[in-house]
């Protein structure tokens, strides 16, 4: 068994230290290259997105009816952390130089990107801190928090930016309200429409859900209907377009009801892109475009909240069904515990009796005594396992802060003997500063015991030299701890990544199919999430809030 836990580095000189230093240098060089490469790609994507959305600007400034780069910047800071703030500011400056005409004064040209970057950073802080936005937007409250933060943040950013333009004599003071409304509508719409999509694309379960939706023929038909209605509404270059705007609600409601929240997010983004293309092609006046975007904001809010309502209703129905099946499983396990506990206790008594008899005359046998002790130990352990499964149906025990490595090591200790017998090499990688999580230690230990047991089962299908199980712990900036359990087995097919968490579904001979469903219930009870990744090898991932 090879369990790799970071230890203080040795100062002993020698070839080992030299090799470690070389390895660290290479790792550092790769890390720097990865950071530089990511930064370059981000700036490139930001500038490209800024260019294609640069329509109907006010005085060639960063004031347009739709500003999707704002969502890209907030998404960067939310996922990667505020340490990437310089990159967000740099991207704004580069986009201003590449796309727009610079403001007439240097102070204004430097202040505007700083106001934007600081404003987006403040929105990120609010979403990570007081508003506590959950990754993947699983609840209606998360959507409401995102919309409130986007609306209020865009208003504050717009007021500061337009005040800076007025003080710098870039715009007349009398145009403050008109320019502010355009700024606020553009940034709010960019955040409300695009930020949910950005957050879902970086969240693995949501990303798989989006991929599943776009591959369905029904979604292709829905997209065709949206494009047809957009073309019909804006084919007429007059105020009549407003009379037919309500037609766009029809495909949006269709998608929200059928494809739930993820489909609504895709549909809203698609409608927004279609509107921008249509109004530019039709040559509408800038003021008319702002009015159309205000209607688009109402359409987006309707679609997103409807999709979330359908999402939560179906999720509640699925959880209720899962709870019913788990309740039946709990009753079964309770009955088994009641039936098995008595004979197990009798086995322990028999073991004690054998030991006492062998202690008398004639002289005992060491081998028999060792067998009796072994029998006692194994029967006690079996009784404890039965009690633990029975307790799953009871109320949760006290939750306390523990290092995440504590339940992992507990699970490894219980499986060490089997791993050594099967020739499976187990590795654990945790940060040097192990994250602390408030949890029910015993139940989280049971989760890791289930996951590592499944990983060992998958690994033993390989030749002995390639049997490996790896547990990787990572502390993320969003206030969560991410854990991945990876094995060297054949992996999980894409169509099975959700089905393996259904009760009584198993591919193992003699298995009950309850390990993963119980693990999911425990993790979700802690406010986290667990999912399987489709890959060449088996990977189960989970996150738990700190």
XYZ file of C-alpha atoms in Angstrom:
546
model
C 0.000 0.000 0.000
C 1.375 3.379 -1.005
C -0.354 6.302 0.641
C 1.193 9.583 -0.364
C 0.523 12.307 2.198
C 2.589 15.509 1.864
C 5.346 15.606 4.482
C 7.872 18.306 5.334
C 10.643 18.244 2.770
C 13.904 16.637 3.799
C 17.038 18.755 3.943
C 19.365 15.802 3.627
C 21.751 16.400 0.707
C 22.222 13.790 -1.963
C 20.960 12.596 -5.280
C 17.434 12.200 -3.949
C 17.264 15.882 -2.977
C 18.764 16.911 -6.313
C 16.231 14.805 -8.202
C 13.396 16.285 -6.115
C 14.665 19.779 -6.866
C 14.780 19.043 -10.588
C 11.278 17.599 -10.490
C 9.996 20.680 -8.667
C 11.669 22.968 -11.210
C 10.028 21.110 -14.079
C 6.677 21.133 -12.336
C 7.007 24.886 -11.697
C 7.934 25.521 -15.334
C 4.920 23.535 -16.539
C 2.696 25.391 -14.102
C 3.930 28.775 -15.342
C 3.462 27.701 -18.950
C -0.073 26.520 -18.202
C -0.947 29.821 -16.482
C 0.482 31.898 -19.350
C -1.300 29.752 -21.923
C -4.618 30.017 -20.095
C -4.207 33.784 -19.778
C -3.487 34.146 -23.495
C -6.528 32.068 -24.471
C -8.757 33.964 -22.045
C -7.719 37.372 -23.402
C -8.159 36.125 -26.965
C -11.678 34.802 -26.248
C -12.583 37.963 -24.317
C -11.494 40.264 -27.157
C -13.291 38.122 -29.757
C -16.511 38.085 -27.715
C -16.202 41.830 -27.149
C -15.767 42.424 -30.869
C -18.806 40.431 -31.995
C -21.009 42.096 -29.339
C -19.773 45.612 -30.156
C -22.975 46.942 -31.728
C -24.648 50.357 -31.391
C -21.945 51.728 -29.045
C -22.237 55.112 -27.332
C -19.396 57.343 -28.506
C -17.311 54.252 -29.418
C -17.098 53.384 -25.703
C -17.797 50.174 -23.817
C -21.512 50.994 -23.694
C -23.530 48.620 -25.868
C -27.027 47.067 -25.630
C -25.444 43.713 -24.748
C -22.162 43.099 -22.914
C -21.481 39.312 -22.656
C -17.750 39.775 -21.793
C -18.940 40.838 -18.317
C -20.191 37.288 -17.719
C -16.883 35.856 -18.917
C -14.956 38.024 -16.443
C -17.227 37.234 -13.476
C -17.081 33.542 -14.397
C -13.271 33.673 -14.419
C -13.090 35.286 -10.973
C -15.808 33.028 -9.525
C -14.217 29.775 -10.696
C -10.511 30.640 -10.498
C -10.546 33.103 -7.599
C -9.774 36.797 -7.153
C -6.063 36.175 -7.651
C -6.899 36.280 -11.388
C -8.098 39.895 -11.082
C -5.043 41.268 -12.985
C -5.931 39.039 -15.951
C -9.524 40.325 -15.927
C -8.263 43.929 -15.931
C -5.708 43.201 -18.657
C -8.372 41.685 -20.906
C -10.524 44.809 -20.600
C -7.603 47.086 -21.482
C -6.589 44.960 -24.466
C -10.199 44.844 -25.712
C -10.516 48.620 -25.412
C -7.341 49.123 -27.429
C -8.206 46.510 -30.050
C -11.919 47.181 -30.524
C -12.727 50.745 -29.507
C -11.515 54.274 -29.971
C -9.627 55.231 -26.777
C -11.215 57.991 -24.636
C -9.831 61.481 -25.216
C -7.990 61.557 -21.854
C -5.610 58.966 -20.423
C -7.056 59.067 -16.855
C -10.523 58.230 -18.171
C -9.076 55.482 -20.369
C -7.376 53.897 -17.347
C -10.247 54.480 -14.913
C -13.019 52.863 -16.954
C -11.389 49.377 -17.157
C -10.508 49.597 -13.460
C -14.113 50.466 -12.540
C -15.368 47.537 -14.615
C -12.848 45.036 -13.212
C -13.429 46.155 -9.605
C -17.182 46.025 -10.121
C -17.035 42.495 -11.507
C -14.748 41.520 -8.665
C -17.279 42.927 -6.179
C -20.065 40.896 -7.829
C -17.866 37.807 -7.507
C -17.183 38.501 -3.816
C -20.918 38.892 -3.201
C -21.706 35.633 -4.999
C -19.006 33.720 -3.102
C -19.589 35.354 0.270
C -22.899 36.798 1.508
C -24.990 35.348 -1.337
C -23.174 31.951 -1.266
C -23.965 30.968 -4.849
C -23.801 27.182 -5.267
C -21.915 25.782 -8.287
C -24.246 24.624 -11.033
C -27.170 26.805 -9.808
C -29.146 23.893 -8.321
C -31.802 25.969 -6.517
C -34.153 28.819 -7.335
C -32.523 30.857 -4.581
C -29.193 30.614 -6.437
C -30.758 31.994 -9.618
C -32.378 34.833 -7.677
C -29.057 35.673 -5.999
C -27.295 35.732 -9.358
C -29.911 38.059 -10.853
C -29.887 40.411 -7.845
C -26.077 40.587 -7.812
C -25.987 41.145 -11.579
C -28.676 43.847 -11.550
C -27.368 45.796 -8.566
C -23.730 45.344 -9.572
C -24.386 46.526 -13.126
C -26.221 49.585 -11.775
C -23.316 50.551 -9.495
C -20.725 49.949 -12.210
C -22.789 51.930 -14.721
C -23.255 54.875 -12.349
C -19.524 55.065 -11.568
C -18.480 54.658 -15.212
C -20.924 57.256 -16.566
C -20.028 59.674 -13.748
C -16.361 59.273 -14.741
C -17.241 60.026 -18.369
C -19.230 63.104 -17.320
C -16.462 64.395 -15.042
C -13.942 63.860 -17.849
C -16.168 65.860 -20.220
C -16.481 62.837 -22.525
C -20.283 63.067 -22.429
C -22.503 66.055 -21.603
C -23.808 66.060 -18.041
C -27.352 66.215 -19.388
C -26.928 62.815 -21.068
C -26.101 61.060 -17.789
C -29.453 59.275 -17.372
C -29.714 58.164 -21.011
C -26.142 56.809 -21.128
C -26.552 55.166 -17.690
C -29.712 53.319 -18.786
C -27.909 51.974 -21.858
C -24.910 50.929 -19.762
C -27.077 49.271 -17.100
C -29.261 47.392 -19.599
C -26.229 46.133 -21.553
C -24.281 44.869 -18.536
C -27.339 43.419 -16.770
C -28.461 41.571 -19.869
C -24.935 40.289 -20.522
C -24.669 38.901 -16.978
C -28.212 37.501 -16.695
C -28.083 35.786 -20.094
C -24.488 34.546 -20.231
C -23.310 34.059 -16.622
C -25.604 31.049 -15.959
C -24.296 29.459 -19.166
C -20.656 30.111 -18.192
C -21.153 28.640 -14.698
C -22.907 25.581 -16.096
C -20.166 24.970 -18.663
C -17.519 24.748 -15.909
C -19.679 22.467 -13.709
C -19.279 18.831 -14.871
C -22.825 17.537 -14.166
C -24.420 20.620 -15.717
C -22.021 20.501 -18.660
C -23.044 16.912 -19.383
C -26.682 17.952 -19.143
C -26.138 20.714 -21.700
C -24.360 18.289 -24.006
C -27.219 15.822 -23.720
C -29.749 18.523 -24.624
C -27.968 19.866 -27.710
C -27.722 16.345 -29.145
C -31.477 15.724 -29.071
C -33.579 16.127 -32.266
C -36.217 17.949 -30.222
C -33.766 20.709 -29.327
C -32.839 21.088 -33.003
C -36.537 21.588 -33.787
C -36.827 24.111 -30.953
C -33.848 26.066 -32.284
C -35.413 26.111 -35.746
C -38.650 27.543 -34.310
C -36.726 30.263 -32.431
C -34.825 31.310 -35.548
C -37.999 31.318 -37.628
C -39.839 33.540 -35.135
C -36.872 35.922 -34.787
C -36.688 36.211 -38.561
C -40.426 36.824 -38.832
C -40.581 39.411 -36.045
C -37.629 41.495 -37.185
C -38.133 41.161 -40.901
C -40.332 44.275 -40.623
C -38.224 47.358 -39.856
C -40.725 49.352 -37.843
C -42.315 49.518 -34.443
C -44.515 46.592 -35.470
C -41.760 44.312 -34.251
C -42.800 45.086 -30.675
C -46.306 43.832 -31.411
C -44.977 40.367 -32.298
C -42.268 40.119 -29.638
C -44.551 37.982 -27.439
C -44.238 35.176 -30.023
C -40.747 34.488 -28.671
C -42.278 33.332 -25.383
C -43.760 30.264 -27.131
C -40.508 28.392 -27.988
C -38.896 29.568 -24.739
C -41.712 28.075 -22.652
C -41.577 24.909 -24.754
C -37.858 24.488 -24.102
C -38.110 25.358 -20.388
C -40.862 22.794 -19.805
C -39.207 20.036 -21.831
C -35.497 20.651 -21.182
C -35.725 22.237 -17.734
C -33.335 24.912 -16.476
C -30.345 23.893 -18.587
C -32.463 24.094 -21.742
C -33.850 27.490 -20.694
C -30.297 28.815 -20.246
C -29.385 27.651 -23.749
C -32.607 29.037 -25.230
C -32.195 32.468 -23.632
C -28.634 32.757 -24.942
C -29.739 31.650 -28.394
C -32.635 34.138 -28.504
C -30.285 36.940 -27.421
C -27.783 36.129 -30.153
C -30.590 35.913 -32.708
C -31.978 39.287 -31.648
C -28.601 41.006 -31.907
C -27.979 39.579 -35.371
C -31.515 40.469 -36.505
C -31.540 44.081 -35.306
C -28.089 44.754 -36.764
C -29.105 43.256 -40.104
C -32.376 45.205 -40.097
C -30.660 48.504 -39.269
C -32.716 49.542 -36.249
C -32.013 52.800 -34.437
C -29.888 52.539 -31.271
C -32.712 53.712 -29.001
C -35.047 51.106 -30.463
C -32.430 48.419 -29.843
C -32.192 49.398 -26.164
C -35.980 49.119 -25.867
C -35.873 45.691 -27.532
C -33.149 44.614 -25.093
C -35.317 45.723 -22.170
C -38.017 43.393 -23.488
C -35.355 40.704 -23.898
C -34.463 41.088 -20.215
C -38.085 40.363 -19.264
C -38.092 37.380 -21.636
C -34.846 36.046 -20.125
C -36.112 36.341 -16.543
C -39.353 34.563 -17.451
C -37.562 31.704 -19.218
C -34.919 31.209 -16.521
C -37.371 31.180 -13.606
C -39.761 28.891 -15.464
C -36.937 26.485 -16.307
C -35.751 26.531 -12.696
C -39.283 25.866 -11.415
C -39.630 22.849 -13.719
C -36.119 21.713 -12.754
C -36.873 21.834 -9.043
C -40.268 20.164 -9.448
C -38.776 17.237 -11.357
C -35.792 17.039 -9.034
C -38.133 16.926 -6.045
C -40.143 14.161 -7.725
C -36.990 12.168 -8.467
C -35.725 12.596 -4.914
C -39.080 11.541 -3.523
C -38.980 8.398 -5.640
C -35.389 7.744 -4.590
C -36.314 8.352 -0.955
C -39.138 5.836 -1.173
C -36.855 3.193 -2.613
C -34.149 3.976 -0.082
C -36.767 3.799 2.658
C -37.621 0.282 1.524
C -33.921 -0.537 1.496
C -33.616 0.961 4.996
C -36.423 -1.228 6.286
C -34.733 -4.252 4.742
C -31.364 -3.382 6.257
C -32.991 -2.773 9.669
C -34.653 -6.186 9.537
C -31.386 -7.811 8.525
C -29.606 -6.039 11.371
C -32.180 -7.292 13.843
C -31.949 -10.862 12.561
C -28.167 -10.980 12.238
C -27.146 -9.158 15.385
C -28.236 -11.980 17.717
C -26.339 -14.818 15.964
C -23.305 -12.570 15.642
C -23.385 -11.930 19.391
C -23.713 -15.693 19.925
C -20.586 -16.212 17.815
C -18.716 -13.846 20.111
C -19.932 -15.810 23.156
C -18.835 -19.068 21.543
C -15.421 -17.565 20.908
C -15.133 -16.568 24.582
C -16.230 -20.034 25.623
C -13.598 -21.698 23.410
C -10.899 -19.459 24.866
C -11.970 -20.247 28.461
C -12.084 -23.988 27.804
C -8.650 -23.988 26.252
C -7.278 -22.044 29.205
C -8.083 -24.972 31.524
C -6.889 -28.569 31.608
C -5.727 -30.222 29.418
C -3.337 -27.533 28.178
C -4.752 -25.340 25.449
C -3.609 -25.111 21.876
C -2.075 -21.795 20.785
C -3.501 -22.221 17.341
C -7.007 -22.779 18.708
C -6.713 -19.762 21.001
C -5.548 -17.597 18.100
C -8.497 -18.798 16.062
C -10.882 -17.937 18.879
C -9.422 -14.439 19.241
C -9.661 -13.970 15.509
C -13.263 -15.165 15.544
C -14.070 -12.703 18.321
C -12.507 -9.785 16.463
C -14.200 -10.542 13.159
C -17.629 -11.073 14.721
C -17.367 -7.776 16.612
C -16.421 -5.975 13.411
C -19.359 -7.532 11.556
C -21.716 -6.437 14.336
C -20.375 -2.879 14.130
C -20.937 -2.819 10.349
C -24.522 -3.994 10.819
C -25.143 -1.278 13.406
C -23.701 1.371 11.122
C -26.015 0.420 8.265
C -28.979 0.372 10.647
C -28.081 3.857 11.892
C -28.296 5.249 8.350
C -32.049 5.421 8.780
C -31.820 7.401 12.009
C -31.318 11.128 12.480
C -27.845 12.518 11.679
C -25.316 12.578 14.475
C -23.489 15.710 15.531
C -21.606 17.448 12.736
C -18.122 18.707 13.632
C -15.107 20.123 11.755
C -12.561 17.534 10.615
C -9.756 17.480 8.093
C -11.015 15.763 4.956
C -8.120 13.314 5.220
C -9.605 11.848 8.441
C -12.518 9.934 6.833
C -10.343 9.058 3.836
C -7.697 7.466 6.042
C -10.409 5.688 8.038
C -11.756 4.131 4.841
C -8.258 3.179 3.689
C -7.516 1.514 7.015
C -10.600 -0.706 6.746
C -9.700 -1.698 3.172
C -5.917 -2.015 3.534
C -5.946 -5.766 4.063
C -8.029 -6.416 0.951
C -5.985 -4.012 -1.191
C -2.748 -5.768 -0.206
C -4.285 -9.161 -0.863
C -5.479 -8.090 -4.323
C -2.229 -6.292 -5.172
C -3.894 -2.870 -5.551
C -1.658 0.159 -5.021
C -3.565 2.951 -3.272
C -2.413 6.566 -3.353
C -3.832 9.637 -1.605
C -2.905 13.180 -2.616
C -4.009 16.015 -0.343
C -2.846 19.660 -0.201
C -0.043 20.507 2.214
C -2.645 22.428 4.202
C -5.418 19.872 4.443
C -8.878 21.524 4.146
C -11.294 21.264 7.063
C -14.940 20.340 6.469
C -17.914 20.308 8.831
C -19.243 16.772 8.495
C -20.546 13.623 10.067
C -17.209 11.811 10.116
C -18.626 8.270 10.254
C -20.999 8.787 7.354
C -18.420 10.486 5.157
C -16.077 7.591 6.001
C -18.780 5.238 4.744
C -18.960 7.235 1.492
C -15.226 6.892 0.889
C -15.329 3.231 1.883
C -18.034 2.633 -0.760
C -16.163 4.598 -3.434
C -12.775 3.000 -2.751
C -14.345 -0.477 -2.577
C -15.880 0.057 -6.027
C -12.535 1.364 -7.286
C -10.730 -1.745 -6.014
C -13.377 -3.952 -7.658
C -12.718 -2.192 -10.964
C -8.931 -2.244 -10.601
C -8.666 -5.999 -9.934
C -9.906 -6.651 -13.476
C -6.475 -5.450 -14.662
C -3.187 -7.351 -14.530
C -1.531 -7.185 -11.119
C 1.107 -4.664 -12.252
C -1.489 -2.046 -13.218
C -3.929 -2.187 -10.324
C -4.140 1.328 -8.898
C -6.588 3.455 -6.937
C -5.925 7.175 -6.438
C -7.749 9.664 -4.203
C -7.053 13.325 -5.040
C -8.194 16.163 -2.737
C -8.296 19.762 -3.936
C -9.399 22.886 -2.077
C -11.118 25.347 -4.436
C -11.632 29.096 -4.188
C -15.425 28.768 -4.125
C -15.382 27.526 -0.524
C -15.644 23.861 -1.433
C -13.451 20.765 -1.198
C -13.246 18.641 -4.340
C -12.356 14.928 -4.095
C -11.819 12.512 -6.995
C -11.553 8.712 -6.581
C -9.888 7.247 -9.661
C -9.123 3.639 -10.537
C -7.237 1.896 -13.334
C -10.318 -0.025 -14.489
C -12.156 0.272 -17.780
C -14.127 3.385 -16.858
C -17.808 4.327 -16.976
C -19.762 4.828 -20.193
C -21.397 8.231 -20.737
C -24.905 6.782 -20.705
C -24.223 5.091 -17.337
C -22.843 8.081 -15.426
C -26.261 8.842 -13.895
C -27.775 5.364 -13.844
C -25.100 3.949 -11.532
C -26.533 6.124 -8.732
C -29.973 4.550 -9.041
C -30.869 2.140 -6.191
C -30.587 -1.596 -6.856
C -28.683 -1.046 -10.112
C -25.365 -2.935 -10.044
C -23.049 -4.786 -12.395
C -21.382 -6.823 -9.627
C -22.378 -10.388 -8.928
C -24.043 -10.498 -5.521
C -24.121 -6.709 -5.205
C -27.222 -4.923 -3.903
C -26.699 -1.675 -5.822
C -27.077 0.515 -2.712
C -23.522 1.757 -2.101
C -23.572 4.672 -4.550
C -27.197 5.740 -3.858
C -26.467 5.814 -0.132
C -23.260 7.751 -0.789
C -25.155 10.301 -2.887
C -27.769 10.743 -0.134
C -25.047 11.331 2.466
C -23.141 13.836 0.319
C -26.300 15.738 -0.633
C -27.313 15.832 3.047
C -24.004 17.638 3.651
C -24.885 20.200 0.943
C -22.543 18.706 -1.669
C -22.803 16.784 -4.922
C -21.366 13.565 -6.340
C -21.115 12.421 -9.940
C -19.327 10.002 -12.266
C -17.103 11.140 -15.103
C -17.056 9.326 -18.422
C -13.368 8.596 -19.073
C -10.914 5.842 -20.030
C -10.642 4.900 -16.350
C -13.210 4.970 -13.574
C -13.549 8.402 -11.921
C -16.070 9.372 -9.243
C -15.955 13.002 -8.108
C -17.625 14.875 -5.282
C -17.536 18.249 -3.601
C -18.429 19.259 -0.055
C -18.760 22.824 1.262
C -16.202 23.798 3.890
